[in-house]
């Protein structure tokens, strides 16, 4: 993901701002809130960023880039396709542990340019990584050979935003992180061969013991 090089202070502002957006939603956080949280004047904040739209855009871009780097690391270290998914589950827990349920809605409605960053990340980087994982799993005998890679990969991406649909999963009844993990496990089990199921059970036992 292309983004201009940022100074240390810009990165500090963007990291702090995105954490606030994650926890409270994009709409609920103002430039005043960000400045106050960082202990700086609003004038100083505007020295580095034109407006809130720019903060949201740059913060989203930086965050997505960090997620890409984490995913690449997990994939490179994983000895097989299923362990890739279990490592991604660990990342999922971190990402969705305290995320505000309105975050996708806010981004799409109030910050369309930043929403487009997410769409490109999902339809580009994420789609290719999911397809690579399915092909790897088939080759390793962990996933069924009859899987339609393109359909399964796109279904997986559609499921990522499902837990944020408040009509399906009201936020006062469901924990987003738990829903994401349940959906991912269902997806995994649906693709697995007998060999894959045995490995999944082994991994689940290890992670539950931890």
mmCIF file of C-alpha atoms in Angstrom:
data_model
loop_
_atom_site.group_PDB
_atom_site.id
_atom_site.type_symbol
_atom_site.label_atom_id
_atom_site.label_comp_id
_atom_site.label_asym_id
_atom_site.label_seq_id
_atom_site.Cartn_x
_atom_site.Cartn_y
_atom_site.Cartn_z
ATOM 1 C CA UNK A 1 0.000 0.000 0.000
ATOM 2 C CA UNK A 2 1.517 3.242 -1.215
ATOM 3 C CA UNK A 3 1.676 6.057 1.316
ATOM 4 C CA UNK A 4 4.062 9.001 1.591
ATOM 5 C CA UNK A 5 6.786 8.695 4.190
ATOM 6 C CA UNK A 6 5.684 10.083 7.526
ATOM 7 C CA UNK A 7 7.678 11.824 10.229
ATOM 8 C CA UNK A 8 7.869 10.354 13.714
ATOM 9 C CA UNK A 9 5.321 12.837 15.075
ATOM 10 C CA UNK A 10 2.906 12.165 12.190
ATOM 11 C CA UNK A 11 3.107 8.431 12.825
ATOM 12 C CA UNK A 12 2.519 8.977 16.544
ATOM 13 C CA UNK A 13 -0.582 11.061 15.768
ATOM 14 C CA UNK A 14 -1.914 8.516 13.268
ATOM 15 C CA UNK A 15 -1.382 5.542 15.571
ATOM 16 C CA UNK A 16 -3.112 7.275 18.485
ATOM 17 C CA UNK A 17 -5.945 8.506 16.263
ATOM 18 C CA UNK A 18 -6.620 5.077 14.788
ATOM 19 C CA UNK A 19 -6.784 3.499 18.239
ATOM 20 C CA UNK A 20 -9.415 6.083 19.153
ATOM 21 C CA UNK A 21 -11.323 5.396 15.921
ATOM 22 C CA UNK A 22 -11.195 1.644 16.594
ATOM 23 C CA UNK A 23 -12.587 1.998 20.083
ATOM 24 C CA UNK A 24 -15.141 4.775 19.545
ATOM 25 C CA UNK A 25 -15.920 4.750 15.827
ATOM 26 C CA UNK A 26 -14.795 7.298 13.237
ATOM 27 C CA UNK A 27 -17.793 9.591 13.608
ATOM 28 C CA UNK A 28 -17.480 10.001 17.387
ATOM 29 C CA UNK A 29 -13.848 11.183 17.416
ATOM 30 C CA UNK A 30 -13.138 14.847 16.629
ATOM 31 C CA UNK A 31 -9.882 16.686 15.956
ATOM 32 C CA UNK A 32 -10.309 18.226 19.430
ATOM 33 C CA UNK A 33 -10.466 14.723 20.921
ATOM 34 C CA UNK A 34 -7.308 13.649 19.098
ATOM 35 C CA UNK A 35 -5.375 16.774 20.132
ATOM 36 C CA UNK A 36 -6.492 16.434 23.749
ATOM 37 C CA UNK A 37 -5.610 12.731 23.834
ATOM 38 C CA UNK A 38 -2.107 13.511 22.552
ATOM 39 C CA UNK A 39 -1.639 16.487 24.859
ATOM 40 C CA UNK A 40 -1.111 18.932 22.001
ATOM 41 C CA UNK A 41 -2.951 21.990 20.760
ATOM 42 C CA UNK A 42 -5.390 21.720 17.858
ATOM 43 C CA UNK A 43 -3.219 24.261 16.036
ATOM 44 C CA UNK A 44 -0.274 21.833 16.218
ATOM 45 C CA UNK A 45 -2.470 19.008 14.930
ATOM 46 C CA UNK A 46 -3.575 21.124 11.960
ATOM 47 C CA UNK A 47 0.065 21.895 11.224
ATOM 48 C CA UNK A 48 0.488 18.240 10.248
ATOM 49 C CA UNK A 49 -2.957 17.397 8.842
ATOM 50 C CA UNK A 50 -5.361 19.547 6.811
ATOM 51 C CA UNK A 51 -8.532 18.104 8.363
ATOM 52 C CA UNK A 52 -10.067 15.028 9.936
ATOM 53 C CA UNK A 53 -10.549 13.389 6.527
ATOM 54 C CA UNK A 54 -6.786 13.388 6.021
ATOM 55 C CA UNK A 55 -6.192 11.942 9.493
ATOM 56 C CA UNK A 56 -8.718 9.165 8.827
ATOM 57 C CA UNK A 57 -7.248 8.438 5.384
ATOM 58 C CA UNK A 58 -3.603 8.366 6.487
ATOM 59 C CA UNK A 59 -4.382 6.475 9.711
ATOM 60 C CA UNK A 60 -6.365 3.853 7.788
ATOM 61 C CA UNK A 61 -3.597 3.497 5.193
ATOM 62 C CA UNK A 62 -0.925 3.052 7.881
ATOM 63 C CA UNK A 63 -3.041 0.546 9.772
ATOM 64 C CA UNK A 64 -3.798 -1.540 6.677
ATOM 65 C CA UNK A 65 -0.115 -1.538 5.767
ATOM 66 C CA UNK A 66 0.775 -2.843 9.242
ATOM 67 C CA UNK A 67 -1.878 -5.567 8.901
ATOM 68 C CA UNK A 68 -0.404 -6.583 5.540
ATOM 69 C CA UNK A 69 3.056 -6.832 7.060
ATOM 70 C CA UNK A 70 1.741 -8.949 9.948
ATOM 71 C CA UNK A 71 -0.104 -11.260 7.548
ATOM 72 C CA UNK A 72 2.987 -11.691 5.383
ATOM 73 C CA UNK A 73 4.983 -12.630 8.480
ATOM 74 C CA UNK A 74 2.416 -15.182 9.659
ATOM 75 C CA UNK A 75 2.217 -16.741 6.191
ATOM 76 C CA UNK A 76 6.006 -17.005 5.783
ATOM 77 C CA UNK A 77 6.392 -18.667 9.190
ATOM 78 C CA UNK A 78 3.480 -21.129 8.900
ATOM 79 C CA UNK A 79 4.509 -24.724 8.016
ATOM 80 C CA UNK A 80 1.144 -25.483 6.379
ATOM 81 C CA UNK A 81 -2.087 -23.853 5.189
ATOM 82 C CA UNK A 82 -4.062 -24.644 8.340
ATOM 83 C CA UNK A 83 -1.462 -23.158 10.637
ATOM 84 C CA UNK A 84 -1.635 -20.049 8.454
ATOM 85 C CA UNK A 85 -5.322 -19.784 9.351
ATOM 86 C CA UNK A 86 -4.714 -20.410 13.055
ATOM 87 C CA UNK A 87 -2.092 -17.675 13.050
ATOM 88 C CA UNK A 88 -4.552 -15.397 11.279
ATOM 89 C CA UNK A 89 -7.056 -16.251 14.031
ATOM 90 C CA UNK A 90 -4.538 -14.903 16.546
ATOM 91 C CA UNK A 91 -4.269 -11.686 14.512
ATOM 92 C CA UNK A 92 -8.072 -11.563 14.272
ATOM 93 C CA UNK A 93 -8.371 -11.670 18.066
ATOM 94 C CA UNK A 94 -5.976 -8.722 18.330
ATOM 95 C CA UNK A 95 -7.676 -6.678 15.604
ATOM 96 C CA UNK A 96 -11.273 -7.217 16.703
ATOM 97 C CA UNK A 97 -10.823 -7.436 20.485
ATOM 98 C CA UNK A 98 -12.027 -3.888 21.213
ATOM 99 C CA UNK A 99 -13.221 -2.626 17.846
ATOM 100 C CA UNK A 100 -16.309 -0.415 17.692
ATOM 101 C CA UNK A 101 -19.262 -2.051 15.881
ATOM 102 C CA UNK A 102 -19.932 1.059 13.745
ATOM 103 C CA UNK A 103 -16.437 1.280 12.272
ATOM 104 C CA UNK A 104 -17.252 -0.033 8.772
ATOM 105 C CA UNK A 105 -20.524 1.909 8.606
ATOM 106 C CA UNK A 106 -18.795 5.142 9.678
ATOM 107 C CA UNK A 107 -15.981 4.706 7.187
ATOM 108 C CA UNK A 108 -18.280 3.950 4.249
ATOM 109 C CA UNK A 109 -20.744 6.744 4.997
ATOM 110 C CA UNK A 110 -18.532 9.582 6.217
ATOM 111 C CA UNK A 111 -15.096 8.907 4.676
ATOM 112 C CA UNK A 112 -15.577 7.386 1.194
ATOM 113 C CA UNK A 113 -11.933 7.859 0.128
ATOM 114 C CA UNK A 114 -10.755 5.946 3.195
ATOM 115 C CA UNK A 115 -13.439 3.316 2.614
ATOM 116 C CA UNK A 116 -11.975 2.825 -0.857
ATOM 117 C CA UNK A 117 -8.620 1.998 0.790
ATOM 118 C CA UNK A 118 -10.333 -0.844 2.679
ATOM 119 C CA UNK A 119 -12.110 -2.054 -0.478
ATOM 120 C CA UNK A 120 -8.823 -2.133 -2.418
ATOM 121 C CA UNK A 121 -7.055 -3.885 0.476
ATOM 122 C CA UNK A 122 -9.811 -6.501 0.620
ATOM 123 C CA UNK A 123 -10.214 -7.081 -3.131
ATOM 124 C CA UNK A 124 -6.473 -6.976 -3.812
ATOM 125 C CA UNK A 125 -4.147 -8.111 -1.038
ATOM 126 C CA UNK A 126 -6.641 -10.119 1.002
ATOM 127 C CA UNK A 127 -8.270 -11.874 -1.950
ATOM 128 C CA UNK A 128 -4.919 -13.067 -3.290
ATOM 129 C CA UNK A 129 -3.759 -14.281 0.140
ATOM 130 C CA UNK A 130 -6.991 -16.218 0.692
ATOM 131 C CA UNK A 131 -6.724 -17.843 -2.755
ATOM 132 C CA UNK A 132 -3.072 -18.698 -2.122
ATOM 133 C CA UNK A 133 -4.030 -20.325 1.184
ATOM 134 C CA UNK A 134 -6.754 -22.448 -0.423
ATOM 135 C CA UNK A 135 -4.428 -23.596 -3.209
ATOM 136 C CA UNK A 136 -1.725 -24.405 -0.658
ATOM 137 C CA UNK A 137 -4.167 -26.394 1.479
ATOM 138 C CA UNK A 138 -5.344 -28.416 -1.524
ATOM 139 C CA UNK A 139 -1.744 -29.149 -2.534
ATOM 140 C CA UNK A 140 -0.903 -30.266 1.028
ATOM 141 C CA UNK A 141 -3.944 -32.567 1.167
ATOM 142 C CA UNK A 142 -5.479 -30.532 4.004
ATOM 143 C CA UNK A 143 -8.335 -29.053 1.930
ATOM 144 C CA UNK A 144 -10.680 -30.882 -0.429
ATOM 145 C CA UNK A 145 -9.633 -31.083 -4.082
ATOM 146 C CA UNK A 146 -13.102 -30.193 -5.375
ATOM 147 C CA UNK A 147 -13.118 -26.662 -3.909
ATOM 148 C CA UNK A 148 -13.882 -23.719 -6.192
ATOM 149 C CA UNK A 149 -11.007 -21.450 -5.176
ATOM 150 C CA UNK A 150 -12.473 -18.238 -6.604
ATOM 151 C CA UNK A 151 -15.916 -18.718 -5.037
ATOM 152 C CA UNK A 152 -14.571 -19.772 -1.630
ATOM 153 C CA UNK A 153 -12.105 -16.884 -1.499
ATOM 154 C CA UNK A 154 -14.761 -14.288 -2.306
ATOM 155 C CA UNK A 155 -17.181 -15.845 0.180
ATOM 156 C CA UNK A 156 -14.497 -15.611 2.864
ATOM 157 C CA UNK A 157 -14.027 -11.898 2.192
ATOM 158 C CA UNK A 158 -17.781 -11.269 2.319
ATOM 159 C CA UNK A 159 -17.909 -12.970 5.720
ATOM 160 C CA UNK A 160 -15.340 -10.562 7.221
ATOM 161 C CA UNK A 161 -17.850 -7.693 7.340
ATOM 162 C CA UNK A 162 -20.813 -9.879 8.370
ATOM 163 C CA UNK A 163 -20.256 -9.563 12.162
ATOM 164 C CA UNK A 164 -20.553 -5.765 11.782
ATOM 165 C CA UNK A 165 -24.068 -6.072 10.320
ATOM 166 C CA UNK A 166 -26.143 -4.955 13.283
ATOM 167 C CA UNK A 167 -29.332 -6.466 11.828
ATOM 168 C CA UNK A 168 -27.743 -9.920 11.843
ATOM 169 C CA UNK A 169 -25.547 -9.572 14.940
ATOM 170 C CA UNK A 170 -26.859 -6.806 17.251
ATOM 171 C CA UNK A 171 -23.868 -5.346 19.097
ATOM 172 C CA UNK A 172 -25.579 -5.621 22.489
ATOM 173 C CA UNK A 173 -25.990 -9.384 22.020
ATOM 174 C CA UNK A 174 -22.825 -10.480 20.201
ATOM 175 C CA UNK A 175 -19.079 -9.999 20.619
ATOM 176 C CA UNK A 176 -17.557 -9.121 17.237
ATOM 177 C CA UNK A 177 -14.287 -10.945 17.925
ATOM 178 C CA UNK A 178 -16.068 -14.163 18.940
ATOM 179 C CA UNK A 179 -18.319 -14.015 15.877
ATOM 180 C CA UNK A 180 -15.290 -13.507 13.592
ATOM 181 C CA UNK A 181 -13.521 -16.514 15.108
ATOM 182 C CA UNK A 182 -16.639 -18.711 14.852
ATOM 183 C CA UNK A 183 -17.085 -17.748 11.187
ATOM 184 C CA UNK A 184 -13.417 -18.443 10.430
ATOM 185 C CA UNK A 185 -13.567 -21.842 12.147
ATOM 186 C CA UNK A 186 -16.715 -22.778 10.202
ATOM 187 C CA UNK A 187 -15.000 -21.758 6.950
ATOM 188 C CA UNK A 188 -11.928 -23.818 7.831
ATOM 189 C CA UNK A 189 -13.873 -26.958 8.774
ATOM 190 C CA UNK A 190 -15.954 -26.761 5.611
ATOM 191 C CA UNK A 191 -12.836 -26.956 3.409
ATOM 192 C CA UNK A 192 -10.850 -29.554 5.354
ATOM 193 C CA UNK A 193 -10.203 -33.161 4.395
ATOM 194 C CA UNK A 194 -10.087 -35.906 7.041
ATOM 195 C CA UNK A 195 -6.352 -35.205 7.338
ATOM 196 C CA UNK A 196 -7.160 -31.520 7.739
ATOM 197 C CA UNK A 197 -9.812 -32.165 10.393
ATOM 198 C CA UNK A 198 -7.341 -34.171 12.460
ATOM 199 C CA UNK A 199 -4.817 -31.346 12.275
ATOM 200 C CA UNK A 200 -7.473 -28.757 13.169
ATOM 201 C CA UNK A 201 -8.390 -30.757 16.277
ATOM 202 C CA UNK A 202 -4.712 -30.941 17.256
ATOM 203 C CA UNK A 203 -4.269 -27.180 16.850
ATOM 204 C CA UNK A 204 -7.496 -26.441 18.740
ATOM 205 C CA UNK A 205 -6.355 -28.602 21.646
ATOM 206 C CA UNK A 206 -3.002 -26.790 21.765
ATOM 207 C CA UNK A 207 -4.568 -23.306 21.623
ATOM 208 C CA UNK A 208 -7.225 -24.190 24.209
ATOM 209 C CA UNK A 209 -4.529 -25.459 26.578
ATOM 210 C CA UNK A 210 -2.615 -22.209 26.108
#
